[in-house]
Amino acid sequence: MRRIDNPLTAEGKGSTSIQSRRGKSFGYQVLGFGSGGKRPPYEITYLIIGGGGGGGGAFGGGGAGAGGFISGSGIVESALTFTATVGSSNGSSSIDQTLNVTSDGGGQGGPGGNSFPIGRPGASGGGAGDAGHSPHAGGSGIAGQGNNGGSGSGGSPGTGGGGGAGGTGNNNPNGSGGSGSASSITGSAITYAGGGGGWNGKAGGSGGGGTGFNSGDGSTTPRAGVDGLGGGGGGGSTPGSPTYGYGGDGVVILKMPTISYTGSVTGSPTVTEDGADTVVKFTGTGTYGS
């Protein structure tokens, strides 16, 4: 806009400043202040992590797949209410309205000690369970969310690890969980969605994957996946027991310019600032009003 250093004025009694009238007109007509105008659209960046799968039950269960890992961004309008749904073990997480994203739950690990040890499909697939040490397959993952679970290939223990967002579950005899993927949406790099480890103490993947049951460390149950990271649960248990490691809860994280953040939230999310942005982290169901 051209700057006017010497604005014109009308001289004499009852005169008014032309500059003053133009200023009021600009504020009302263009910006819409006081006229009921809508706030401008703005960008929201998101990270949606589904709930991790549960490890395979009974003696020789496979590690579980991690919850789905989906990140992206979208332009949103004002006056919308977005509902964040956070999945628990095996459950999906989502955000609705114009973003409309769903991240699936992880696949359960294949059970041990029976004829159907195949790992279950999911965002990341579950690892195969152990049944007579015969070859068996891991569950399939969903492209864009995770990876396949590891297979069994004979030998003892014949279990596979659950798939993670960053890598497939490891095949027998390794049997550890697949690695997760990192995101810096909160301002620092955190790894999410690691796969669970198979029976006999196989390690979970980075990003919250649970360790499989280990008969040598005195534990009676496998380790659960980590809540808030969507890690897959560890597989296997004591002989004759159906116990398995539960999947970790997922998370929904939204990031937007602080100047655009409305403060209208429900469900008690954690709200922090990262430079010029505001981060809203849901670990349970809640809403954000744009």
Coordinates of N, CA, C and O in Angstrom, one line a residue, residues 121-249:
P121 N -2.9 -60.1 10.6 CA -2.7 -58.8 9.8 C -3.1 -57.6 10.7 O -3.9 -57.7 11.6
G122 N -2.6 -56.5 10.3 CA -2.9 -55.2 11.0 C -2.1 -54.1 10.4 O -1.5 -54.2 9.3
A123 N -2.1 -52.9 11.0 CA -1.3 -51.8 10.5 C 0.1 -52.3 10.3 O 0.7 -52.0 9.3
S124 N 0.7 -52.9 11.3 CA 1.9 -53.8 11.2 C 1.5 -55.2 11.6 O 0.7 -55.3 12.6
G125 N 1.9 -56.2 10.9 CA 1.5 -57.5 11.1 C 2.1 -58.1 12.4 O 3.3 -57.8 12.8
G126 N 1.4 -59.1 13.0 CA 2.0 -59.8 14.1 C 2.9 -60.9 13.7 O 2.9 -61.4 12.6
G127 N 3.9 -61.2 14.6 CA 4.8 -62.3 14.3 C 4.2 -63.6 14.5 O 3.2 -63.8 15.2
A128 N 4.8 -64.6 13.8 CA 4.3 -66.0 13.8 C 4.5 -66.6 15.2 O 5.6 -66.3 15.8
G129 N 3.6 -67.4 15.6 CA 3.8 -68.2 16.9 C 4.5 -69.5 16.6 O 4.8 -69.9 15.4
D130 N 4.8 -70.2 17.7 CA 5.5 -71.5 17.6 C 4.6 -72.7 17.8 O 3.9 -72.7 18.7
A131 N 4.5 -73.5 16.8 CA 3.7 -74.7 16.9 C 4.4 -75.9 16.2 O 4.4 -76.1 15.0
G132 N 5.2 -76.7 17.0 CA 5.9 -77.8 16.5 C 7.1 -77.4 15.7 O 7.6 -78.3 15.0
H133 N 7.5 -76.2 15.7 CA 8.7 -75.7 15.0 C 8.6 -75.9 13.5 O 9.6 -75.9 12.8
S134 N 7.4 -76.0 13.0 CA 7.2 -76.0 11.5 C 7.2 -74.6 11.0 O 6.8 -73.6 11.7
P135 N 7.5 -74.4 9.7 CA 7.5 -73.0 9.1 C 6.1 -72.4 9.2 O 5.1 -73.1 8.9
H136 N 6.0 -71.1 9.5 CA 4.7 -70.4 9.5 C 5.0 -68.9 9.2 O 6.1 -68.4 9.5
A137 N 4.0 -68.3 8.7 CA 4.2 -66.9 8.3 C 3.8 -65.8 9.3 O 2.9 -66.1 10.1
G138 N 4.4 -64.7 9.2 CA 4.0 -63.5 9.9 C 2.8 -62.8 9.2 O 2.5 -63.1 8.1
G139 N 2.1 -62.0 10.0 CA 0.9 -61.3 9.4 C 1.4 -60.1 8.5 O 2.5 -59.6 8.7
S140 N 0.5 -59.8 7.6 CA 0.8 -58.7 6.7 C 0.5 -57.3 7.3 O -0.5 -57.2 8.1
G141 N 1.3 -56.3 7.0 CA 1.1 -55.0 7.4 C 0.3 -54.2 6.3 O 0.1 -54.7 5.2
I142 N 0.0 -52.9 6.6 CA -0.7 -52.1 5.7 C 0.2 -51.0 5.1 O 0.9 -50.3 5.9
A143 N 0.4 -51.0 3.8 CA 1.3 -50.0 3.2 C 0.9 -48.6 3.6 O -0.2 -48.2 3.6
G144 N 2.0 -47.9 4.0 CA 1.8 -46.5 4.4 C 1.5 -46.4 5.9 O 1.5 -45.3 6.4
Q145 N 1.4 -47.5 6.6 CA 1.2 -47.5 8.1 C 2.2 -48.3 8.8 O 2.6 -48.0 9.9
G146 N 2.6 -49.4 8.2 CA 3.6 -50.3 9.0 C 4.1 -51.4 8.1 O 4.1 -51.2 6.8
N147 N 4.6 -52.4 8.7 CA 5.3 -53.5 8.0 C 4.8 -54.9 8.4 O 4.1 -55.0 9.4
N148 N 5.3 -55.9 7.7 CA 4.9 -57.3 8.0 C 5.5 -57.8 9.3 O 6.6 -57.3 9.7
G149 N 4.9 -58.8 9.9 CA 5.5 -59.5 11.0 C 6.5 -60.5 10.6 O 6.5 -61.0 9.4
G150 N 7.3 -61.0 11.5 CA 8.3 -62.0 11.2 C 7.8 -63.4 11.1 O 6.8 -63.7 11.8
S151 N 8.4 -64.2 10.4 CA 7.9 -65.6 10.3 C 8.7 -66.6 11.2 O 9.8 -66.2 11.7
G152 N 8.1 -67.8 11.4 CA 8.9 -68.8 12.1 C 9.4 -69.8 11.0 O 8.9 -69.9 9.9
S153 N 10.6 -70.4 11.3 CA 11.2 -71.2 10.2 C 11.8 -72.5 10.8 O 12.7 -73.0 10.3
G154 N 11.2 -73.0 11.8 CA 11.7 -74.2 12.4 C 12.8 -73.9 13.5 O 13.3 -72.8 13.5
G155 N 13.0 -74.8 14.3 CA 13.9 -74.6 15.4 C 13.2 -74.1 16.6 O 12.0 -73.8 16.6
S156 N 13.9 -74.0 17.7 CA 13.2 -73.6 19.0 C 14.0 -72.3 19.5 O 15.2 -72.3 19.6
P157 N 13.2 -71.2 19.9 CA 11.8 -71.1 19.7 C 11.5 -70.6 18.3 O 12.2 -69.8 17.8
G158 N 10.4 -71.1 17.8 CA 10.1 -70.8 16.4 C 9.1 -69.6 16.2 O 8.2 -69.7 15.5
T159 N 9.4 -68.5 16.9 CA 8.5 -67.4 16.8 C 9.1 -66.2 16.1 O 10.3 -66.1 16.0
G160 N 8.2 -65.4 15.5 CA 8.6 -64.1 14.8 C 8.3 -62.9 15.6 O 7.4 -62.9 16.5
G161 N 9.0 -61.8 15.3 CA 8.7 -60.5 16.0 C 7.6 -59.8 15.2 O 7.4 -60.0 14.0
G162 N 6.9 -58.9 15.9 CA 5.9 -58.1 15.3 C 6.5 -57.0 14.4 O 7.6 -56.5 14.7
G163 N 5.8 -56.6 13.4 CA 6.3 -55.5 12.5 C 6.2 -54.2 13.2 O 5.3 -54.0 14.1
G164 N 7.0 -53.3 12.8 CA 7.0 -51.9 13.3 C 6.8 -50.9 12.2 O 6.9 -51.3 11.0
A165 N 6.6 -49.6 12.5 CA 6.4 -48.6 11.5 C 7.7 -48.4 10.6 O 7.6 -48.0 9.5
G166 N 8.9 -48.7 11.2 CA 10.1 -48.5 10.4 C 10.7 -49.8 9.9 O 11.7 -49.6 9.2
G167 N 10.2 -50.9 10.2 CA 10.9 -52.2 9.7 C 10.0 -53.4 10.0 O 9.2 -53.4 10.9
T168 N 10.3 -54.4 9.2 CA 9.5 -55.7 9.4 C 10.0 -56.4 10.7 O 11.1 -56.2 11.2
G169 N 9.1 -57.2 11.3 CA 9.5 -58.0 12.4 C 10.5 -59.0 12.0 O 10.5 -59.5 10.8
N170 N 11.4 -59.4 12.9 CA 12.5 -60.3 12.6 C 12.0 -61.7 12.6 O 11.2 -62.1 13.5
N171 N 12.5 -62.5 11.7 CA 12.2 -63.9 11.6 C 12.9 -64.7 12.7 O 13.9 -64.3 13.2
N172 N 12.4 -65.9 12.9 CA 13.0 -66.9 13.8 C 14.4 -67.2 13.2 O 14.5 -67.3 11.9
P173 N 15.5 -67.4 13.9 CA 15.6 -67.5 15.3 C 15.8 -66.1 16.0 O 15.8 -66.1 17.3
N174 N 15.9 -65.0 15.3 CA 16.0 -63.7 16.0 C 14.8 -63.4 16.7 O 14.8 -63.2 17.9
G175 N 13.6 -63.2 16.0 CA 12.3 -63.1 16.7 C 12.1 -61.7 17.4 O 11.1 -61.6 18.1
S176 N 13.0 -60.7 17.2 CA 12.7 -59.4 17.8 C 11.8 -58.6 17.0 O 11.5 -58.8 15.8
G177 N 11.2 -57.6 17.6 CA 10.2 -56.7 17.0 C 10.9 -55.7 16.0 O 12.0 -55.3 16.1
G178 N 10.1 -55.4 15.0 CA 10.6 -54.4 14.0 C 10.7 -53.0 14.6 O 10.0 -52.7 15.5
S179 N 11.6 -52.2 14.1 CA 11.8 -50.9 14.6 C 10.6 -49.9 14.3 O 9.9 -50.1 13.3
G180 N 10.5 -48.9 15.1 CA 9.5 -47.9 14.9 C 10.0 -46.8 14.0 O 11.1 -46.9 13.5
S181 N 9.3 -45.7 13.9 CA 9.7 -44.5 13.1 C 9.6 -43.3 14.0 O 8.8 -43.2 15.0
A182 N 10.5 -42.3 13.8 CA 10.6 -41.1 14.6 C 9.8 -40.0 14.0 O 9.7 -39.9 12.8
S183 N 9.3 -39.1 14.9 CA 8.7 -37.9 14.5 C 9.1 -36.8 15.4 O 9.3 -37.0 16.6
S184 N 9.2 -35.6 14.9 CA 9.6 -34.4 15.7 C 8.4 -33.4 15.9 O 8.7 -32.2 16.1
I185 N 7.2 -33.9 15.7 CA 6.1 -33.0 15.7 C 5.9 -32.3 17.1 O 5.4 -31.2 17.1
T186 N 6.4 -32.9 18.2 CA 6.3 -32.2 19.5 C 7.5 -31.3 19.7 O 7.5 -30.6 20.8
G187 N 8.4 -31.3 18.8 CA 9.6 -30.4 19.0 C 10.9 -31.1 19.2 O 12.0 -30.6 19.0
S188 N 10.8 -32.4 19.6 CA 12.0 -33.2 19.7 C 11.7 -34.6 19.1 O 10.5 -35.0 19.1
A189 N 12.7 -35.3 18.6 CA 12.5 -36.5 17.9 C 12.1 -37.6 18.9 O 12.8 -37.9 19.9
I190 N 11.0 -38.3 18.7 CA 10.5 -39.4 19.5 C 10.1 -40.5 18.5 O 9.5 -40.3 17.5
T191 N 10.5 -41.8 18.9 CA 10.2 -42.9 18.1 C 8.9 -43.6 18.5 O 8.8 -43.8 19.7
Y192 N 8.1 -43.9 17.6 CA 6.8 -44.5 17.8 C 6.6 -45.8 17.1 O 7.4 -46.1 16.1
A193 N 5.7 -46.6 17.6 CA 5.2 -47.8 16.8 C 6.3 -48.8 16.5 O 6.5 -49.2 15.4
G194 N 6.9 -49.3 17.6 CA 7.8 -50.4 17.5 C 7.1 -51.8 17.7 O 6.1 -51.9 18.4
G195 N 7.5 -52.8 17.0 CA 6.9 -54.1 17.1 C 7.3 -54.9 18.4 O 8.4 -54.6 18.9
G196 N 6.4 -55.8 18.8 CA 6.7 -56.6 20.0 C 7.6 -57.7 19.7 O 7.7 -58.3 18.6
G197 N 8.4 -58.1 20.7 CA 9.3 -59.3 20.5 C 8.6 -60.6 20.8 O 7.6 -60.7 21.5
G198 N 9.1 -61.7 20.2 CA 8.6 -63.0 20.3 C 9.0 -63.6 21.6 O 9.7 -63.1 22.4
W199 N 8.4 -64.8 21.9 CA 8.6 -65.6 23.1 C 10.1 -65.9 23.3 O 10.9 -65.8 22.4
N200 N 10.4 -66.1 24.6 CA 11.7 -66.4 25.1 C 12.6 -65.2 25.1 O 13.8 -65.3 24.8
G201 N 12.1 -64.1 25.5 CA 12.9 -62.9 25.8 C 13.3 -62.1 24.6 O 14.3 -61.3 24.7
K202 N 12.7 -62.2 23.4 CA 13.1 -61.5 22.3 C 12.7 -60.0 22.5 O 11.6 -59.7 22.9
A203 N 13.6 -59.1 22.1 CA 13.4 -57.7 22.3 C 12.4 -57.1 21.5 O 12.2 -57.4 20.3
G204 N 11.7 -56.1 22.1 CA 10.7 -55.3 21.3 C 11.5 -54.3 20.5 O 12.6 -53.9 20.8
G205 N 10.9 -53.8 19.4 CA 11.5 -52.8 18.5 C 11.5 -51.4 19.2 O 10.7 -51.1 20.1
S206 N 12.4 -50.6 18.8 CA 12.5 -49.2 19.2 C 11.1 -48.5 18.9 O 10.5 -48.7 17.9
G207 N 10.7 -47.7 19.9 CA 9.4 -47.1 19.7 C 8.3 -47.8 20.5 O 7.1 -47.8 20.1
G208 N 8.6 -48.4 21.6 CA 7.6 -48.9 22.6 C 7.2 -50.4 22.4 O 6.3 -50.8 23.0
G209 N 8.0 -51.2 21.6 CA 7.6 -52.6 21.5 C 7.9 -53.3 22.8 O 9.0 -53.1 23.4
G210 N 7.0 -54.2 23.2 CA 7.2 -55.0 24.4 C 8.1 -56.2 24.2 O 8.2 -56.8 23.1
T211 N 8.9 -56.6 25.2 CA 9.7 -57.8 25.2 C 8.9 -59.0 25.4 O 8.0 -59.1 26.2
G212 N 9.3 -60.1 24.7 CA 8.6 -61.4 24.8 C 8.9 -62.0 26.2 O 9.9 -61.7 26.8
F213 N 8.0 -62.9 26.6 CA 8.2 -63.7 27.8 C 9.5 -64.3 27.9 O 10.0 -64.9 26.9
N214 N 10.2 -64.2 29.0 CA 11.5 -64.8 29.2 C 11.5 -65.7 30.4 O 11.4 -65.2 31.6
S215 N 11.6 -67.0 30.2 CA 11.5 -67.9 31.3 C 12.8 -67.8 32.2 O 12.7 -68.2 33.4
G216 N 13.8 -67.1 31.7 CA 15.0 -67.0 32.5 C 15.1 -65.8 33.5 O 16.0 -65.8 34.3
D217 N 14.2 -64.9 33.3 CA 14.3 -63.7 34.2 C 13.3 -63.6 35.3 O 13.1 -62.6 36.0
G218 N 12.5 -64.8 35.5 CA 11.6 -64.8 36.6 C 10.2 -64.2 36.4 O 9.4 -64.2 37.3
S219 N 10.0 -63.6 35.2 CA 8.8 -62.9 34.9 C 7.7 -63.9 34.6 O 8.0 -65.0 34.1
T220 N 6.5 -63.6 34.9 CA 5.4 -64.5 34.6 C 4.6 -64.1 33.4 O 3.7 -64.8 32.9
T221 N 4.8 -62.9 32.9 CA 4.0 -62.4 31.7 C 5.0 -61.7 30.8 O 6.0 -61.1 31.2
P222 N 4.6 -61.6 29.5 CA 5.4 -60.8 28.6 C 5.2 -59.3 28.9 O 4.3 -58.9 29.6
R223 N 6.0 -58.5 28.3 CA 5.9 -57.0 28.5 C 4.9 -56.4 27.6 O 4.8 -56.8 26.4
A224 N 4.1 -55.5 28.1 CA 3.2 -54.8 27.2 C 3.9 -53.7 26.4 O 5.0 -53.2 26.7
G225 N 3.2 -53.4 25.2 CA 3.7 -52.2 24.5 C 3.5 -50.9 25.3 O 2.7 -50.9 26.2
V226 N 4.3 -49.9 24.9 CA 4.3 -48.7 25.7 C 3.1 -47.8 25.3 O 2.9 -47.5 24.1
D227 N 2.3 -47.4 26.2 CA 1.2 -46.5 26.0 C 1.7 -45.1 25.4 O 2.7 -44.6 25.9
G228 N 0.9 -44.6 24.5 CA 1.3 -43.3 23.9 C 2.2 -43.4 22.8 O 2.5 -42.4 22.1
L229 N 2.8 -44.6 22.6 CA 3.7 -44.9 21.4 C 3.1 -45.9 20.5 O 3.7 -46.1 19.4
G230 N 2.1 -46.6 20.9 CA 1.5 -47.6 20.0 C 2.3 -48.9 19.8 O 2.2 -49.5 18.7
G231 N 3.2 -49.2 20.8 CA 4.0 -50.4 20.6 C 3.3 -51.7 20.7 O 2.3 -51.8 21.4
G232 N 3.8 -52.7 19.9 CA 3.2 -54.0 20.0 C 3.6 -54.8 21.2 O 4.7 -54.6 21.8
G233 N 2.7 -55.6 21.7 CA 3.0 -56.4 22.9 C 3.9 -57.6 22.7 O 3.9 -58.1 21.6
G234 N 4.6 -58.0 23.7 CA 5.5 -59.1 23.6 C 4.7 -60.4 23.6 O 3.6 -60.5 24.1
G235 N 5.3 -61.4 23.0 CA 4.6 -62.7 22.8 C 5.0 -63.8 23.8 O 6.0 -63.7 24.5
G236 N 4.1 -64.8 23.9 CA 4.5 -66.0 24.7 C 4.1 -65.9 26.2 O 3.9 -64.8 26.7
S237 N 4.2 -67.0 26.9 CA 3.9 -67.0 28.3 C 4.3 -68.3 28.9 O 5.0 -69.1 28.2
T238 N 3.9 -68.6 30.1 CA 4.2 -69.8 30.7 C 3.4 -70.9 30.1 O 2.3 -70.7 29.6
P239 N 3.9 -72.2 30.2 CA 3.1 -73.3 29.5 C 1.7 -73.4 30.1 O 1.4 -73.3 31.3
G240 N 0.8 -73.5 29.1 CA -0.7 -73.6 29.5 C -1.4 -72.3 29.8 O -2.6 -72.3 30.1
S241 N -0.7 -71.2 29.8 CA -1.3 -69.9 30.1 C -1.6 -69.1 28.8 O -0.7 -69.1 27.9
P242 N -2.7 -68.5 28.7 CA -3.0 -67.7 27.5 C -2.5 -66.3 27.6 O -2.8 -65.4 26.8
T243 N -1.8 -65.9 28.7 CA -1.4 -64.5 28.9 C -0.5 -64.0 27.8 O 0.4 -64.8 27.3
Y244 N -0.7 -62.8 27.4 CA 0.2 -62.1 26.4 C 0.4 -60.7 26.8 O -0.3 -60.1 27.6
G245 N 1.4 -60.0 26.1 CA 1.6 -58.6 26.4 C 0.6 -57.8 25.6 O 0.4 -57.9 24.4
Y246 N -0.1 -56.9 26.3 CA -1.1 -56.0 25.7 C -0.4 -55.0 24.8 O 0.7 -54.6 25.1
G247 N -1.1 -54.6 23.8 CA -0.5 -53.5 22.9 C -0.6 -52.2 23.6 O -1.5 -51.9 24.5
G248 N 0.3 -51.3 23.3 CA 0.3 -49.9 23.9 C -0.7 -49.1 23.3 O -1.0 -49.2 22.1
D249 N -1.3 -48.2 24.0 CA -2.3 -47.2 23.5 C -1.6 -46.3 22.4 O -0.4 -46.0 22.5

